[in-house]
Amino acid sequence: MSNGFTVAVVGTGPRGVSVIERLVTRIVERRYSAPVTVYAIDGVEVGCGRTWRTDQPDILLMDNSTDELTMFSGPADGGPVRPGHGPTFAEWYRASGHTAGVPVGDAVYAPRRAYGEYLTYVFASVLRNAPDTVRVVPVRDEVRAVTKDAHGGYVLDLRAGGEYTADRVVFATGHPDREDATSPGALDGGTPIPADFPFLRPRPAAEWDFGDIAAASTVGVLGMGLSFYDVLASLTLGRGGSFVRDPGGVLRYRASGAEPRRIVAGSRTGVPIRVRGVHQRLGVRTYDPVLFTVDRIRSLRGRGGCDFAEDVQPWIDAEVNVAYFHTLLGAEHGPERAGAFLAHLRGAAPAAEDPGKVVAAALAEAGLAGHALLDLRDHADPFRGRTFESPAAFERALRRVVGDDLAHARAGNIDDPLKAALEVLRATRDLQRMAVDFGALTPASHRSFVSELAQPLSFLSAGTPLVRAEQFLALLDSGHLRVVGPHVRYRRSAESGRVMLDSARVRGAQTPVEALIDARLPKPDLHHDSSPLTRQLVKDGIWTSFVNEADGDAFDTGGVAVSDAPFHPVDASGRPDENLYVLGLPTEHVRWFMQVGVVPPGHPLRGLGADAEAVAMHLLRS
């Protein structure tokens, strides 16, 4: 391609911006002199995309602290901010004078709007400092179709009516809109509810219109993950309420009168997503695995057709327990005994076949024989198998769970054994992906992983700032929040005709609601994506769903079938199109945990940085 090339990047959230920054950085470093045109296309806001749009309210917080993120592929070096060298998010945030973030210890959780501003700052620095041979063209419009032209390139049709042509296309389109997302015609049991019933479908919180949620009404919320806390903030802080500390330091809710009378929530587990431990050391915490290692995963994959529950999960569980007991021994018996425990494990690891037995033997050597191992399922689903005689009995149990989580979080992510152990789940995400991505599991295990086994890992490795749990308890205290319980059901009462939220595990939990918000994250699925672009790509055979097939079994994942890095989509003929690239959420279930899109400072080839680097280098090599 001595005559240069044109590339269209569809979607300019973190993944799209990272690809553009890496591409221009490598062009400069390699003194690539041919002309390059980059169309940066986004239907919401060029430079930050949909989730991080800069017009959202400050009450919507990030779930990473500012010190955990960067978008430049290299650090600031004293020269001008430019592709390859610029401030981390924390450095930019401090210099920008932002004050709306929530401090937790030494860390700060910023509003999402602020991260969107940082992304646009990075994007603008690329525009300003790209070499003369590189033209970056911002295009605020929605791509409705991408078709092949007669010359081997692609035509991108835009909603506004124009079109662009490109030699290469990078798809970084982010969260899907599913046509089968919960709707007024799809309650439990298929019972319809009135067409005028206030209902908010799953989508980024900044796009929800809460105008139909009346003051003093009772509103139901499905799901208690990260978006659940966005709902709580929007319907309390966003309605003029406030949280204040009483003389004893306990957070209390001060009502405005404009909020709903009660928010009634429920989920599969009946507990809100856990809060993150106070950061005792800023920056990205590294972890050197003892049992769940790269060599171990290569060995497992080499056998072909792994069963996640039998072959992979035990090693993850063991690694979490290594961190838990290493921290516990250090706290109770000192660093020497903790170090001996770790040394014993490292010595036994190469020959280990049963990771649970290896950890148990090391515990016996350390004088903790018979100590119960940490069970991730108990922490992800603490009410598993339990029933409750009344809503009051359930709420008492829920308060204990949330209160215990807060106590662990306040003890810190290094000093507290539980929070230190759960940080290992975050630190080993790339290893977890390596163990399951691209059909490493049998079809049956892959199906089970997507529907069930992945949930505890994602639930426990994510988290929100601890102030959110304090707000949760404050709203329980004020009566503005109630949780119906685990295994939430939502249906229309045959007797009254009203929409009800109920729990299969809590007697007497049934509660009528006057509006409903679905705060659950919809799973990407090509077969049910309502995007015109996705539908066209599937119809034309440019995108296909990855089907995991083996031994007469088949699991259709609904994720875009892609090659290994740099992630070319596999077309209907079974061939990867090397002029196209698909990153992030559209490939979920082929790759795992694609909703996480960060680059940790000092680690440019971790997280989405590795994906962006692979795409940028392939663009220049092709």
Tab-separated table of N, CA and C in Angstrom, residues 454-537:
chain	number	residue	atom	x	y	z
A	454	ALA	N	-19.994	-17.684	34.315
A	454	ALA	CA	-19.250	-16.425	34.207
A	454	ALA	C	-19.757	-15.379	35.190
A	455	GLN	N	-21.022	-15.526	35.641
A	455	GLN	CA	-21.627	-14.474	36.455
A	455	GLN	C	-20.858	-14.189	37.740
A	456	PRO	N	-20.485	-15.200	38.537
A	456	PRO	CA	-19.741	-14.878	39.765
A	456	PRO	C	-18.425	-14.161	39.493
A	457	LEU	N	-17.741	-14.529	38.422
A	457	LEU	CA	-16.459	-13.892	38.109
A	457	LEU	C	-16.648	-12.423	37.749
A	458	SER	N	-17.630	-12.146	36.892
A	458	SER	CA	-17.852	-10.751	36.500
A	458	SER	C	-18.417	-9.943	37.662
A	459	PHE	N	-19.316	-10.539	38.445
A	459	PHE	CA	-19.955	-9.846	39.563
A	459	PHE	C	-18.940	-9.480	40.642
A	460	LEU	N	-18.025	-10.392	40.945
A	460	LEU	CA	-17.074	-10.156	42.034
A	460	LEU	C	-15.838	-9.384	41.594
A	461	SER	N	-15.515	-9.425	40.310
A	461	SER	CA	-14.322	-8.693	39.865
A	461	SER	C	-14.648	-7.249	39.505
A	462	ALA	N	-15.937	-6.959	39.296
A	462	ALA	CA	-16.350	-5.570	39.108
A	462	ALA	C	-16.589	-4.966	40.487
A	463	GLY	N	-17.095	-3.787	40.528
A	463	GLY	CA	-17.363	-3.149	41.816
A	463	GLY	C	-17.571	-1.667	41.641
A	464	THR	N	-18.069	-1.057	42.669
A	464	THR	CA	-18.404	0.362	42.636
A	464	THR	C	-17.837	1.014	43.887
A	465	PRO	N	-17.640	2.331	43.919
A	465	PRO	CA	-17.076	2.966	45.111
A	465	PRO	C	-17.945	2.734	46.336
A	466	LEU	N	-17.304	2.585	47.491
A	466	LEU	CA	-18.025	2.163	48.694
A	466	LEU	C	-19.119	3.131	49.133
A	467	VAL	N	-19.042	4.390	48.711
A	467	VAL	CA	-20.096	5.336	49.062
A	467	VAL	C	-21.443	4.890	48.505
A	468	ARG	N	-21.434	4.128	47.420
A	468	ARG	CA	-22.700	3.656	46.852
A	468	ARG	C	-23.397	2.702	47.816
A	469	ALA	N	-22.643	1.827	48.496
A	469	ALA	CA	-23.258	0.930	49.473
A	469	ALA	C	-23.770	1.707	50.680
A	470	GLU	N	-23.051	2.756	51.068
A	470	GLU	CA	-23.549	3.609	52.152
A	470	GLU	C	-24.866	4.254	51.760
A	471	GLN	N	-24.967	4.712	50.516
A	471	GLN	CA	-26.212	5.303	50.033
A	471	GLN	C	-27.328	4.260	49.992
A	472	PHE	N	-26.992	3.055	49.600
A	472	PHE	CA	-27.955	1.950	49.577
A	472	PHE	C	-28.567	1.747	50.964
A	473	LEU	N	-27.721	1.669	51.983
A	473	LEU	CA	-28.210	1.470	53.350
A	473	LEU	C	-29.004	2.678	53.835
A	474	ALA	N	-28.562	3.876	53.458
A	474	ALA	CA	-29.289	5.087	53.863
A	474	ALA	C	-30.702	5.105	53.278
A	475	LEU	N	-30.848	4.640	52.046
A	475	LEU	CA	-32.172	4.612	51.425
A	475	LEU	C	-33.048	3.513	52.021
A	476	LEU	N	-32.431	2.403	52.445
A	476	LEU	CA	-33.198	1.411	53.197
A	476	LEU	C	-33.703	2.019	54.506
A	477	ASP	N	-32.824	2.757	55.185
A	477	ASP	CA	-33.192	3.376	56.462
A	477	ASP	C	-34.335	4.371	56.295
A	478	SER	N	-34.301	5.145	55.219
A	478	SER	CA	-35.308	6.195	55.027
A	478	SER	C	-36.620	5.646	54.487
A	479	GLY	N	-36.616	4.383	54.062
A	479	GLY	CA	-37.824	3.789	53.498
A	479	GLY	C	-38.010	4.043	52.020
A	480	HIS	N	-37.036	4.697	51.371
A	480	HIS	CA	-37.163	4.985	49.945
A	480	HIS	C	-36.725	3.814	49.075
A	481	LEU	N	-36.142	2.796	49.667
A	481	LEU	CA	-35.667	1.639	48.913
A	481	LEU	C	-36.116	0.366	49.614
A	482	ARG	N	-36.552	-0.576	48.808
A	482	ARG	CA	-36.834	-1.911	49.313
A	482	ARG	C	-36.378	-2.914	48.270
A	483	VAL	N	-35.806	-4.013	48.715
A	483	VAL	CA	-35.402	-5.097	47.814
A	483	VAL	C	-36.341	-6.275	48.065
A	484	VAL	N	-37.011	-6.722	46.994
A	484	VAL	CA	-37.987	-7.798	47.193
A	484	VAL	C	-37.309	-9.121	47.496
A	485	GLY	N	-36.076	-9.312	46.959
A	485	GLY	CA	-35.372	-10.542	47.259
A	485	GLY	C	-34.740	-11.158	46.024
A	486	PRO	N	-34.143	-12.352	46.182
A	486	PRO	CA	-33.539	-13.039	45.034
A	486	PRO	C	-34.594	-13.659	44.132
A	487	HIS	N	-34.150	-14.016	42.923
A	487	HIS	CA	-35.042	-14.621	41.924
A	487	HIS	C	-36.287	-13.758	41.730
A	488	VAL	N	-36.044	-12.502	41.385
A	488	VAL	CA	-37.127	-11.551	41.206
A	488	VAL	C	-38.046	-11.995	40.074
A	489	ARG	N	-39.336	-11.761	40.265
A	489	ARG	CA	-40.336	-12.019	39.233
A	489	ARG	C	-41.112	-10.731	38.993
A	490	TYR	N	-41.485	-10.492	37.765
A	490	TYR	CA	-42.244	-9.286	37.436
A	490	TYR	C	-43.382	-9.694	36.513
A	491	ARG	N	-44.585	-9.406	36.958
A	491	ARG	CA	-45.754	-9.873	36.239
A	491	ARG	C	-46.955	-8.977	36.532
A	492	ARG	N	-48.041	-9.253	35.839
A	492	ARG	CA	-49.273	-8.505	36.054
A	492	ARG	C	-50.226	-9.355	36.895
A	493	SER	N	-50.754	-8.759	37.941
A	493	SER	CA	-51.669	-9.472	38.823
A	493	SER	C	-52.982	-9.756	38.094
A	494	ALA	N	-53.417	-11.019	38.154
A	494	ALA	CA	-54.680	-11.385	37.522
A	494	ALA	C	-55.862	-10.752	38.246
A	495	GLU	N	-55.688	-10.502	39.551
A	495	GLU	CA	-56.790	-9.946	40.336
A	495	GLU	C	-56.933	-8.436	40.141
A	496	SER	N	-55.846	-7.724	40.291
A	496	SER	CA	-55.920	-6.264	40.278
A	496	SER	C	-55.541	-5.650	38.936
A	497	GLY	N	-54.840	-6.421	38.091
A	497	GLY	CA	-54.346	-5.879	36.835
A	497	GLY	C	-53.090	-5.051	36.979
A	498	ARG	N	-52.569	-4.919	38.194
A	498	ARG	CA	-51.378	-4.088	38.428
A	498	ARG	C	-50.110	-4.895	38.178
A	499	VAL	N	-49.052	-4.191	37.788
A	499	VAL	CA	-47.751	-4.834	37.619
A	499	VAL	C	-47.133	-5.035	38.991
A	500	MET	N	-46.622	-6.244	39.222
A	500	MET	CA	-46.100	-6.605	40.536
A	500	MET	C	-44.649	-7.070	40.416
A	501	LEU	N	-43.847	-6.741	41.434
A	501	LEU	CA	-42.534	-7.350	41.618
A	501	LEU	C	-42.626	-8.299	42.796
A	502	ASP	N	-41.970	-9.434	42.649
A	502	ASP	CA	-42.088	-10.472	43.661
A	502	ASP	C	-40.781	-11.249	43.699
A	503	SER	N	-40.571	-11.987	44.763
A	503	SER	CA	-39.410	-12.869	44.885
A	503	SER	C	-39.893	-14.284	45.125
A	504	ALA	N	-39.270	-15.225	44.419
A	504	ALA	CA	-39.619	-16.626	44.600
A	504	ALA	C	-39.123	-17.172	45.928
A	505	ARG	N	-38.268	-16.408	46.618
A	505	ARG	CA	-37.641	-16.912	47.839
A	505	ARG	C	-38.079	-16.178	49.102
A	506	VAL	N	-38.931	-15.156	48.971
A	506	VAL	CA	-39.335	-14.367	50.133
A	506	VAL	C	-40.858	-14.352	50.223
A	507	ARG	N	-41.391	-14.934	51.268
A	507	ARG	CA	-42.832	-14.986	51.443
A	507	ARG	C	-43.384	-13.579	51.705
A	508	GLY	N	-44.437	-13.218	50.991
A	508	GLY	CA	-45.070	-11.916	51.195
A	508	GLY	C	-44.347	-10.759	50.539
A	509	ALA	N	-43.458	-11.042	49.586
A	509	ALA	CA	-42.661	-9.969	48.976
A	509	ALA	C	-43.390	-9.220	47.873
A	510	GLN	N	-44.509	-9.749	47.398
A	510	GLN	CA	-45.185	-9.160	46.244
A	510	GLN	C	-45.524	-7.688	46.490
A	511	THR	N	-45.109	-6.835	45.551
A	511	THR	CA	-45.284	-5.384	45.694
A	511	THR	C	-45.739	-4.786	44.368
A	512	PRO	N	-46.834	-4.038	44.346
A	512	PRO	CA	-47.258	-3.373	43.107
A	512	PRO	C	-46.355	-2.174	42.801
A	513	VAL	N	-46.087	-1.963	41.517
A	513	VAL	CA	-45.265	-0.825	41.092
A	513	VAL	C	-46.017	-0.048	40.024
A	514	GLU	N	-45.694	1.244	39.930
A	514	GLU	CA	-46.379	2.130	38.978
A	514	GLU	C	-45.498	2.503	37.792
A	515	ALA	N	-44.265	1.995	37.790
A	515	ALA	CA	-43.341	2.180	36.673
A	515	ALA	C	-42.289	1.086	36.793
A	516	LEU	N	-41.590	0.814	35.702
A	516	LEU	CA	-40.601	-0.264	35.703
A	516	LEU	C	-39.370	0.164	34.925
A	517	ILE	N	-38.206	-0.076	35.506
A	517	ILE	CA	-36.922	0.239	34.870
A	517	ILE	C	-36.114	-1.045	34.778
A	518	ASP	N	-35.675	-1.389	33.581
A	518	ASP	CA	-34.821	-2.561	33.405
A	518	ASP	C	-33.366	-2.098	33.421
A	519	ALA	N	-32.689	-2.338	34.539
A	519	ALA	CA	-31.298	-1.888	34.712
A	519	ALA	C	-30.306	-3.016	34.499
A	520	ARG	N	-30.738	-4.065	33.819
A	520	ARG	CA	-29.845	-5.181	33.529
A	520	ARG	C	-29.105	-4.937	32.218
A	521	LEU	N	-27.867	-5.384	32.159
A	521	LEU	CA	-27.068	-5.215	30.951
A	521	LEU	C	-27.482	-6.272	29.931
A	522	PRO	N	-28.007	-5.862	28.774
A	522	PRO	CA	-28.412	-6.865	27.778
A	522	PRO	C	-27.196	-7.564	27.184
A	523	LYS	N	-27.304	-8.874	27.014
A	523	LYS	CA	-26.203	-9.627	26.425
A	523	LYS	C	-26.178	-9.403	24.917
A	524	PRO	N	-25.008	-9.136	24.364
A	524	PRO	CA	-24.924	-8.973	22.911
A	524	PRO	C	-25.359	-10.257	22.205
A	525	ASP	N	-26.096	-10.108	21.125
A	525	ASP	CA	-26.550	-11.260	20.354
A	525	ASP	C	-26.902	-10.774	18.958
A	526	LEU	N	-26.132	-11.220	17.969
A	526	LEU	CA	-26.369	-10.786	16.599
A	526	LEU	C	-27.790	-11.078	16.127
A	527	HIS	N	-28.364	-12.155	16.641
A	527	HIS	CA	-29.678	-12.571	16.163
A	527	HIS	C	-30.793	-11.649	16.660
A	528	HIS	N	-30.517	-10.824	17.659
A	528	HIS	CA	-31.558	-9.975	18.236
A	528	HIS	C	-31.134	-8.515	18.335
A	529	ASP	N	-30.088	-8.141	17.622
A	529	ASP	CA	-29.609	-6.759	17.661
A	529	ASP	C	-30.478	-5.904	16.746
A	530	SER	N	-30.980	-4.796	17.279
A	530	SER	CA	-31.882	-3.946	16.502
A	530	SER	C	-31.163	-2.888	15.676
A	531	SER	N	-29.834	-2.807	15.769
A	531	SER	CA	-29.079	-1.813	15.007
A	531	SER	C	-29.188	-2.081	13.509
A	532	PRO	N	-29.535	-1.074	12.715
A	532	PRO	CA	-29.581	-1.268	11.256
A	532	PRO	C	-28.242	-1.725	10.693
A	533	LEU	N	-27.130	-1.214	11.242
A	533	LEU	CA	-25.820	-1.620	10.756
A	533	LEU	C	-25.573	-3.102	11.019
A	534	THR	N	-25.835	-3.540	12.238
A	534	THR	CA	-25.621	-4.947	12.562
A	534	THR	C	-26.492	-5.838	11.688
A	535	ARG	N	-27.749	-5.474	11.519
A	535	ARG	CA	-28.659	-6.289	10.710
A	535	ARG	C	-28.177	-6.395	9.265
A	536	GLN	N	-27.668	-5.288	8.740
A	536	GLN	CA	-27.187	-5.318	7.354
A	536	GLN	C	-25.936	-6.183	7.229
A	537	LEU	N	-25.026	-6.054	8.180
A	537	LEU	CA	-23.793	-6.841	8.125
A	537	LEU	C	-24.083	-8.336	8.217
